[in-house]
PDB file of C-alpha atoms in Angstrom:
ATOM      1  CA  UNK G  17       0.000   0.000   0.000  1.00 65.00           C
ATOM      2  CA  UNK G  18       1.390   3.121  -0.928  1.00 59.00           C
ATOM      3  CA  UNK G  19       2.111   5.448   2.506  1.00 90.00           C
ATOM      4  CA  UNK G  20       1.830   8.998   2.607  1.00 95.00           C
ATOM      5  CA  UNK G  21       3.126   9.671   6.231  1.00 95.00           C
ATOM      6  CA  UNK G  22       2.976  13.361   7.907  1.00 95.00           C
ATOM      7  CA  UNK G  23       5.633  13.821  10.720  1.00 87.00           C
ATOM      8  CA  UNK G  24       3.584  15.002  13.550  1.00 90.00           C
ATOM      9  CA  UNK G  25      -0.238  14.322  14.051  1.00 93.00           C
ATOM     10  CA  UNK G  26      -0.255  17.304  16.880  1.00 95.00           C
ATOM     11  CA  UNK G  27       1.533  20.793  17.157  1.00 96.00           C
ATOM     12  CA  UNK G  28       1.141  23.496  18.911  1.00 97.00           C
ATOM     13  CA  UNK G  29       3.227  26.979  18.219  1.00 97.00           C
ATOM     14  CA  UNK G  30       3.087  30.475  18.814  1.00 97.00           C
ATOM     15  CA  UNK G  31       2.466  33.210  16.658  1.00 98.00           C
ATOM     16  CA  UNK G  32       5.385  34.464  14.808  1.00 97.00           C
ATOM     17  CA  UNK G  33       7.410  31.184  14.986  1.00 97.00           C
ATOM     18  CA  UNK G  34       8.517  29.685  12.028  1.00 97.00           C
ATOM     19  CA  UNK G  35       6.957  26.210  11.411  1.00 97.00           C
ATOM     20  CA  UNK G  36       7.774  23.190   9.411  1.00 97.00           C
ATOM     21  CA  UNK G  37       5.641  20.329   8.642  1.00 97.00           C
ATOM     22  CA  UNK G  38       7.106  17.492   6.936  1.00 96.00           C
ATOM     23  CA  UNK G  39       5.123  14.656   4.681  1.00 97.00           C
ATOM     24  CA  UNK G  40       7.204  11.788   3.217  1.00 97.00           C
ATOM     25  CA  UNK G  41       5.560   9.298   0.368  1.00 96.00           C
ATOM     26  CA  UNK G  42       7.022   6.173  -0.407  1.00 94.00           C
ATOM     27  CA  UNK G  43       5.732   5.113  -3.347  1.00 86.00           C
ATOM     28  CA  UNK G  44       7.733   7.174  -6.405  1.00 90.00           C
ATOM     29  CA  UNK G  45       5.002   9.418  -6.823  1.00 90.00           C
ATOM     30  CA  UNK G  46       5.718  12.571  -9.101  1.00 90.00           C
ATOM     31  CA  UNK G  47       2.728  14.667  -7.450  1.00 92.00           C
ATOM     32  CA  UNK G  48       2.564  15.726  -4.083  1.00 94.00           C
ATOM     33  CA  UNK G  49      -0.053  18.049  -2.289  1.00 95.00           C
ATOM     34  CA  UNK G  50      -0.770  20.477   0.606  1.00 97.00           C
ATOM     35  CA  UNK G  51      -4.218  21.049   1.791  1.00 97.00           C
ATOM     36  CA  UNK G  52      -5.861  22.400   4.485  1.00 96.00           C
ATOM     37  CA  UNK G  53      -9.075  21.319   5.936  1.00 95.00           C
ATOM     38  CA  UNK G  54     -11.373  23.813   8.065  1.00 94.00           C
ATOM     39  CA  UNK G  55     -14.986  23.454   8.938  1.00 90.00           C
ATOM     40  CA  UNK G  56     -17.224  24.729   6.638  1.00 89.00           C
ATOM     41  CA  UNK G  57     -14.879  25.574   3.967  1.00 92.00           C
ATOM     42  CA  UNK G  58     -13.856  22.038   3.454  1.00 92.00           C
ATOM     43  CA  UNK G  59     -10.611  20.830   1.593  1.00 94.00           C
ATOM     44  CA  UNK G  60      -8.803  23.694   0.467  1.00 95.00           C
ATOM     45  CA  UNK G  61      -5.195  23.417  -1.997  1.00 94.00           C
ATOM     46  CA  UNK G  62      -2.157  25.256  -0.375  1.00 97.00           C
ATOM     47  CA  UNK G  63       0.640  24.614  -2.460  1.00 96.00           C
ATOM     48  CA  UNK G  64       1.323  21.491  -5.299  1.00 94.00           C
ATOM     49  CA  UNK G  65       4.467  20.326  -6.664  1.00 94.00           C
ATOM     50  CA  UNK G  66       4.713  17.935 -10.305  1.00 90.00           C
ATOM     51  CA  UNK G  67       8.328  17.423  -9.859  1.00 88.00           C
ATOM     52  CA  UNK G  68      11.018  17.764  -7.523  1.00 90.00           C
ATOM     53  CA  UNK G  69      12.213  21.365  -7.035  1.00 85.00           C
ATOM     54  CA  UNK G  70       8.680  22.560  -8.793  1.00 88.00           C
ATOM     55  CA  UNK G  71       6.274  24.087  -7.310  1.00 92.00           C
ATOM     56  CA  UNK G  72       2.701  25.762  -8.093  1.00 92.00           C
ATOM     57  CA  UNK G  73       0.699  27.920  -5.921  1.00 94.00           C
ATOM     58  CA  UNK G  74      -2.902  26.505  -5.144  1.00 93.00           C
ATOM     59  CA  UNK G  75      -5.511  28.446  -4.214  1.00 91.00           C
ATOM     60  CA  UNK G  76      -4.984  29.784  -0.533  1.00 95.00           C
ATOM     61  CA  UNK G  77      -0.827  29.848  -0.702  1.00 96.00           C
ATOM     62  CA  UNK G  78      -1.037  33.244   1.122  1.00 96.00           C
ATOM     63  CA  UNK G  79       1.598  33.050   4.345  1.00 96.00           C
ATOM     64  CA  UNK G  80       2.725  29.560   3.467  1.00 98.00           C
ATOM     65  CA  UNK G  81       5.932  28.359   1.024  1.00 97.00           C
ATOM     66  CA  UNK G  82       6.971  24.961   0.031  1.00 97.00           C
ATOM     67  CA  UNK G  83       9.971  22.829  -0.033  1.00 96.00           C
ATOM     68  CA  UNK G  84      10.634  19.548  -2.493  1.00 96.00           C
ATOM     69  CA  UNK G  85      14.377  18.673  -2.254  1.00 94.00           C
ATOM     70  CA  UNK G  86      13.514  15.069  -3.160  1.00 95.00           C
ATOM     71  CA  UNK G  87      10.605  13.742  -4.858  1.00 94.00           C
ATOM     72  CA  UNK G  88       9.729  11.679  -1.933  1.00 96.00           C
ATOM     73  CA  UNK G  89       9.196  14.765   0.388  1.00 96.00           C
ATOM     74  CA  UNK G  90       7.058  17.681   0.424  1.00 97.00           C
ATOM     75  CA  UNK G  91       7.425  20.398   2.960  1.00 97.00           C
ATOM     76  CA  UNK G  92       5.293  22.981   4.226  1.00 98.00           C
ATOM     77  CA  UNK G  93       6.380  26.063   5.978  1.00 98.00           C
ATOM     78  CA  UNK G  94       4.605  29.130   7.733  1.00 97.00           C
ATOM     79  CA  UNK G  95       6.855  31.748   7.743  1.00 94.00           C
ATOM     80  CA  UNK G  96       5.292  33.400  10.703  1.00 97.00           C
ATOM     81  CA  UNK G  97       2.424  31.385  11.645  1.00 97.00           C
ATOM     82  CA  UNK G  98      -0.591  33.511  12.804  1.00 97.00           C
ATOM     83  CA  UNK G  99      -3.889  32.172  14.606  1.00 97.00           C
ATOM     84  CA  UNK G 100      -5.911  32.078  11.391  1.00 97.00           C
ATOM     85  CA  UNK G 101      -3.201  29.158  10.582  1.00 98.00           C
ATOM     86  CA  UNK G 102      -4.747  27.011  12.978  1.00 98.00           C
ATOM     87  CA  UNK G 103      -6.328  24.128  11.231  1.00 97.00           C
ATOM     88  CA  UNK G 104      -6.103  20.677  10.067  1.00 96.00           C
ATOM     89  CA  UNK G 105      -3.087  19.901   7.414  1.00 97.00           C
ATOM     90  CA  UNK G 106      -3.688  17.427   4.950  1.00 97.00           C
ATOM     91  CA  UNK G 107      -0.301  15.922   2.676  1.00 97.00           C
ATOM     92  CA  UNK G 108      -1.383  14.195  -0.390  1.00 95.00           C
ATOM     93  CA  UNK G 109       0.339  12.550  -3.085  1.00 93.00           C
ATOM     94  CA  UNK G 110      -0.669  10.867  -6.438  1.00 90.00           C
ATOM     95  CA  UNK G 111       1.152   9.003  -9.565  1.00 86.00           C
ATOM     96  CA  UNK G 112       0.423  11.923 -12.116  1.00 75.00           C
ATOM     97  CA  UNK G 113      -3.270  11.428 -12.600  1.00 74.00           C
ATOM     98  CA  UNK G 114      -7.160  12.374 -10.386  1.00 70.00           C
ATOM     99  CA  UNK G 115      -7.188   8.617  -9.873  1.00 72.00           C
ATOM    100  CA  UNK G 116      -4.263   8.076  -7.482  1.00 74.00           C
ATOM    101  CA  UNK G 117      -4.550  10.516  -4.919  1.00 88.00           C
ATOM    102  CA  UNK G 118      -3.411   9.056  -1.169  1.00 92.00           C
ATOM    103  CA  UNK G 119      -3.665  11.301   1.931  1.00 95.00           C
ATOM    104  CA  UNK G 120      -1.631  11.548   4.962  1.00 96.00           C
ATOM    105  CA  UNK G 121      -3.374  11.162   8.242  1.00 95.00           C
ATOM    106  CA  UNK G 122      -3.294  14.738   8.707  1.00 95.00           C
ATOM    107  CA  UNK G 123      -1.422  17.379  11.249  1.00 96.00           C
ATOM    108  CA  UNK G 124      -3.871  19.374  13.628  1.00 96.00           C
ATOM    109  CA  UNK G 125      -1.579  22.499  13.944  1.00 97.00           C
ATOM    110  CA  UNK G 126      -2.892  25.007  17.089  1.00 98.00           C
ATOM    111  CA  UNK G 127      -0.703  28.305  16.829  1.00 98.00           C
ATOM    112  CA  UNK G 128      -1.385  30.619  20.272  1.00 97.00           C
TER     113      UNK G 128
ATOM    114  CA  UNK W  22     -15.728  31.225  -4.734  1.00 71.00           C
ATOM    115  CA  UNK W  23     -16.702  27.783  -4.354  1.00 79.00           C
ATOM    116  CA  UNK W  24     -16.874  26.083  -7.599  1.00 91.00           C
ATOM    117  CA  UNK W  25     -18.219  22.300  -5.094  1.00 95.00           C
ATOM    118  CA  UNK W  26     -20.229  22.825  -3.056  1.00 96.00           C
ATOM    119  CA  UNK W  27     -21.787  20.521  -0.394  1.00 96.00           C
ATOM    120  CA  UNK W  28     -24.927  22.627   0.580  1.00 92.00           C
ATOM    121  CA  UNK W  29     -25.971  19.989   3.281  1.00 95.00           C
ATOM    122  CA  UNK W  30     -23.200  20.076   6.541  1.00 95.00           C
ATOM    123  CA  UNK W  31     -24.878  16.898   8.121  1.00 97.00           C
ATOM    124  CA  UNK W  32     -27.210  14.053   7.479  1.00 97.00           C
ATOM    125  CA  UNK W  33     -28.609  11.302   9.729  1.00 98.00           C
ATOM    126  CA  UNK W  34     -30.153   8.307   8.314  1.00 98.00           C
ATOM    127  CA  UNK W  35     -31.231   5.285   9.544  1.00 98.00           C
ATOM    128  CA  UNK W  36     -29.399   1.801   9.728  1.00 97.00           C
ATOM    129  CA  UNK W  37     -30.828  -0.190   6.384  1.00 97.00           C
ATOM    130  CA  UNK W  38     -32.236   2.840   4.727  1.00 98.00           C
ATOM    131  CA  UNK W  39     -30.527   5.131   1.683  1.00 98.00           C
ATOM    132  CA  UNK W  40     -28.064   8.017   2.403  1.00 98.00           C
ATOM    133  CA  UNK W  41     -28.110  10.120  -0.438  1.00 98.00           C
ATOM    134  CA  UNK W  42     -25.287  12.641  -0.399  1.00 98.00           C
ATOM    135  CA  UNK W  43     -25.184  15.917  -2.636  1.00 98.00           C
ATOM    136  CA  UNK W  44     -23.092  17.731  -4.468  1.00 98.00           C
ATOM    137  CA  UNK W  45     -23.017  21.019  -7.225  1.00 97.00           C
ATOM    138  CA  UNK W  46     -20.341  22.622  -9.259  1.00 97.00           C
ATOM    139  CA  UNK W  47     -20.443  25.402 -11.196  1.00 95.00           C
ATOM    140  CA  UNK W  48     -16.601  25.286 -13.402  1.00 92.00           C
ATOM    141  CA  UNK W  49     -18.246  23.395 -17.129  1.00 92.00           C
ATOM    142  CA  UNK W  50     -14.598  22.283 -17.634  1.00 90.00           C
ATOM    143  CA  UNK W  51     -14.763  19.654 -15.160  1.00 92.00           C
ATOM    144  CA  UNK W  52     -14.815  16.412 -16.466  1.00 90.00           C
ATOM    145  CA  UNK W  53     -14.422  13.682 -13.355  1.00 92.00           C
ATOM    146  CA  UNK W  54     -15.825  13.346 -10.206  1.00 95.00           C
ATOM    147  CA  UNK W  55     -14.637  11.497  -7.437  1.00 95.00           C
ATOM    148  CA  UNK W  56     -16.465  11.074  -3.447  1.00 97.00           C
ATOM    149  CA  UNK W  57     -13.670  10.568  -0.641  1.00 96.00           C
ATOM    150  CA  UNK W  58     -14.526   9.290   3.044  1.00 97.00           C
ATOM    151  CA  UNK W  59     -12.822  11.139   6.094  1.00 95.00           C
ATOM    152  CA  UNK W  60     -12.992   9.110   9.340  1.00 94.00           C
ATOM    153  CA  UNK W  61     -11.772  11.836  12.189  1.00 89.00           C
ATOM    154  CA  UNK W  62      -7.754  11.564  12.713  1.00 84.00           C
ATOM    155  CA  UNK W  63      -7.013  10.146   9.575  1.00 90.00           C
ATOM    156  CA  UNK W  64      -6.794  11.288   5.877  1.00 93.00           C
ATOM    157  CA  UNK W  65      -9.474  11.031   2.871  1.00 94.00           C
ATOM    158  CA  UNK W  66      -9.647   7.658   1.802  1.00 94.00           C
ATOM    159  CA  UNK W  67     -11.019   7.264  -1.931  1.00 93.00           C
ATOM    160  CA  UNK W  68     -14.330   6.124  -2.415  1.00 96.00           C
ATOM    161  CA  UNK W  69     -15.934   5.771  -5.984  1.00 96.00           C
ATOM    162  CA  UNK W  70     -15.743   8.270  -9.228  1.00 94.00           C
ATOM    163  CA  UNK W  71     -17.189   9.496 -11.917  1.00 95.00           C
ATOM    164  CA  UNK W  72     -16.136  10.469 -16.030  1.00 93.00           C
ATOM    165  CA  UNK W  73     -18.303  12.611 -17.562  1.00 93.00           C
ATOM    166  CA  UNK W  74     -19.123  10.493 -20.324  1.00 94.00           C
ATOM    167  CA  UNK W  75     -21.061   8.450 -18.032  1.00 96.00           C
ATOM    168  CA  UNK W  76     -24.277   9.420 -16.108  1.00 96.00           C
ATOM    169  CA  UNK W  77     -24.179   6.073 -13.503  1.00 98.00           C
ATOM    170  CA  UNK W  78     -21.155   4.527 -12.091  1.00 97.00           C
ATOM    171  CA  UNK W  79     -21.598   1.855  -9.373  1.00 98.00           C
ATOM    172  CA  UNK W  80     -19.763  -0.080  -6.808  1.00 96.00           C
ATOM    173  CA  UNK W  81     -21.042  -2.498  -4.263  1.00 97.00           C
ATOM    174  CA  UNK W  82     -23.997  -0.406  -1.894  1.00 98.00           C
ATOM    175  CA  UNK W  83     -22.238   2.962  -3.868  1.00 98.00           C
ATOM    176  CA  UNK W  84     -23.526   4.626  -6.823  1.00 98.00           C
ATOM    177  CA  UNK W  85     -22.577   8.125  -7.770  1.00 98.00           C
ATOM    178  CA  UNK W  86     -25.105   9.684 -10.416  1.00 98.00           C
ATOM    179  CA  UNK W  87     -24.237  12.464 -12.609  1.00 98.00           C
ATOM    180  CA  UNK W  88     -26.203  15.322 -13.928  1.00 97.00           C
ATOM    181  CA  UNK W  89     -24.048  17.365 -16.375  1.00 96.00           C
ATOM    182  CA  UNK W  90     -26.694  20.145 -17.614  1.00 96.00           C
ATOM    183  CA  UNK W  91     -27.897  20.904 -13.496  1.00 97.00           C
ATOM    184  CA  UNK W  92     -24.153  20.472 -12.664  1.00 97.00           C
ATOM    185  CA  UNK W  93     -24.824  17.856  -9.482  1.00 98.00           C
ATOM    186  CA  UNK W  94     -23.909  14.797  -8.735  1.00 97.00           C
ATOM    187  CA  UNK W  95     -25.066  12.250  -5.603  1.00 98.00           C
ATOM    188  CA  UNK W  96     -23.950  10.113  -3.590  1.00 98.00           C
ATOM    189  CA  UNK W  97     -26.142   6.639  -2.686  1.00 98.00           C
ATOM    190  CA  UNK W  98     -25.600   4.327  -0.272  1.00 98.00           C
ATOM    191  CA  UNK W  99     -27.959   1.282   0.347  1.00 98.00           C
ATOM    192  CA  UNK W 100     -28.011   0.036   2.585  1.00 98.00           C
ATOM    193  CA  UNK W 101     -26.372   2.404   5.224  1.00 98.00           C
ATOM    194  CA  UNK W 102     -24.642   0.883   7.907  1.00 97.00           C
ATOM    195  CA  UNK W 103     -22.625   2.106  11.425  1.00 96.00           C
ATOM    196  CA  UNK W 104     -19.323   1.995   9.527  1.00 96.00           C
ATOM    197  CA  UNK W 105     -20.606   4.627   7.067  1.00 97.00           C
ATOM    198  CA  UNK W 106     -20.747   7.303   9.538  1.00 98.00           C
ATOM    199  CA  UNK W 107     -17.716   9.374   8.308  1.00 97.00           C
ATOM    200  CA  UNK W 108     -17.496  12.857   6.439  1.00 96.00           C
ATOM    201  CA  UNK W 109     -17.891  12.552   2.587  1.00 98.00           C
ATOM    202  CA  UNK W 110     -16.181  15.054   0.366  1.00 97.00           C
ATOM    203  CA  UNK W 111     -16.961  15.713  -3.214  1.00 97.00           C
ATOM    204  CA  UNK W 112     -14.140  16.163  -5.292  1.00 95.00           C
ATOM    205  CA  UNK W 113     -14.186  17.340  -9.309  1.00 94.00           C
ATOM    206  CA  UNK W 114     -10.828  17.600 -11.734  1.00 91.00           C
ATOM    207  CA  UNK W 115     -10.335  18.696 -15.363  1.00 83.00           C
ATOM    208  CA  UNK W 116      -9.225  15.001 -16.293  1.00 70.00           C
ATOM    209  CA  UNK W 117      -6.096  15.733 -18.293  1.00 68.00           C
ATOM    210  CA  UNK W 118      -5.451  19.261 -17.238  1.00 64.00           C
ATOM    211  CA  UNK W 119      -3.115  20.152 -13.863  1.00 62.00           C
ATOM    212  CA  UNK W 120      -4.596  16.865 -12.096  1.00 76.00           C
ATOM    213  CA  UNK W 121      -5.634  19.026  -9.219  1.00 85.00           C
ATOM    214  CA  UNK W 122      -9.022  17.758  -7.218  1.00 90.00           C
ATOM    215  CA  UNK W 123     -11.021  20.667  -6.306  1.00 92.00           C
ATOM    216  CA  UNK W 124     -12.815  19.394  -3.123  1.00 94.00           C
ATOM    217  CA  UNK W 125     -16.569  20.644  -1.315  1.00 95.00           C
ATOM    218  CA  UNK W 126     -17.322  21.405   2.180  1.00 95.00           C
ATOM    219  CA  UNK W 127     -17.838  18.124   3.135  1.00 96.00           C
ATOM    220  CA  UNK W 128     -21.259  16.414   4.703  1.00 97.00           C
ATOM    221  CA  UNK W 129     -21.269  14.910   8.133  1.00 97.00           C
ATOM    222  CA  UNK W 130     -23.211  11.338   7.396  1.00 98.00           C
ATOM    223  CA  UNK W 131     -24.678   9.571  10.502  1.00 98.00           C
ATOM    224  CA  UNK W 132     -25.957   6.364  10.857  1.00 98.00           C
ATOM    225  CA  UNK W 133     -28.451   5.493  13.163  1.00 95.00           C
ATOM    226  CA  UNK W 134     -29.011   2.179  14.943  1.00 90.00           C
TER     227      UNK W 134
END
């Protein structure tokens, strides 16, 4: 089964820290995602990356930036995470097509 | 702006009976369709999908249904059971553009004993 695995299920930080989370896929996929998942508004893209060292903004990229080194990992990083960061991060990563798409279990990120 | 939208946050339905879960979209360039399931603490999990060349596409209890000209698609389930108490999201892609899924709000789905 392919694994899409995000480092840290939990985190809390404090406003104005800088704030990495890390998602790792070990399956050779080219695509690799960043949502974010708040009530209401439901699944919403962040950042998306095709290749390794690409990267496209998605639709709320606002505050964040992305890091792919190595095609197996996709990093997201607040710059200087506010309280309207506080939400539910969602990695994803697919073989280059709709069908493929495999999600992380997600990283519930507090910032205070 | 929303181009999926789940209009209905929750749904309770009784054990045995059909869960039928909606979904609109307003981009006409979308040409697949695809319903994830969200258990809380872990990630989507793919459920069933949808080309636009087809109106009907089923699987098991699941059949998605397709309307292109009102722009909506649903969700069936029959019979609903415990395990199908989850969040469903509606996803929609242009098939062989960016491969990005464009996702709705979501619907809570609860199934009563």
């Amino acid at each position: 089964d392919v694994k899409v695995t995000q480092s840290s299920r939990y985190l809390v930080k404090r406003t104005g820290e800088k704030v990495f989370l890390e998602c790792v896929q070990d399956m050779d996929h080219e695509n690799m995602f960043w949502y974010r998942q708040d009530p209401g508004l439901g699944l919403r893209l962040i950042y998306f990356s095709y290749d390794v060292k690409m990267k496209e903004k998605g639709d709320i990229p606002e505050g964040y930036s992305v890091s792919r080194e190595k095609k197996e990992r996709f990093s997201l990083i607040l710059e200087s995470a506010s309280t309207n960061q506080t939400s539910m991060y969602l990695c994803a990563s697919s073989p280059g097509t709709v069908h493929g798409y495999t999600f992380g279990s997600g990283t519930r990120l507090t910032v205070v | 702006d929303q181009q999926v939208k789940q209009n209905s946050p929750s749904l309770s339905v009784q054990e045995g009976r059909i869960s039928i879960l909606n979904c609109d979209y307003t981009n006409s360039m979308f040409d697949y369709f695809l319903w994830y399931k969200k258990y809380p603490a872990e990630g989507p999990t793919f459920l069933i999908s949808i080309s636009s060349i087809k109106d009907k596409n089923e699987d098991g209890r699941f059949t998605v249904f397709l309307n292109k000209s009102a722009k909506h698609l649903s969700l069936h389930i029959v019979p609903s059971q415990p395990g199908d108490s989850a969040v469903y999201f509606c996803a929609a892609s242009v098939l062989w553009g960016a491969q990005k899924l464009v996702f709705g709000q979501g619907t809570r789905l609860t199934i009563n004993p």
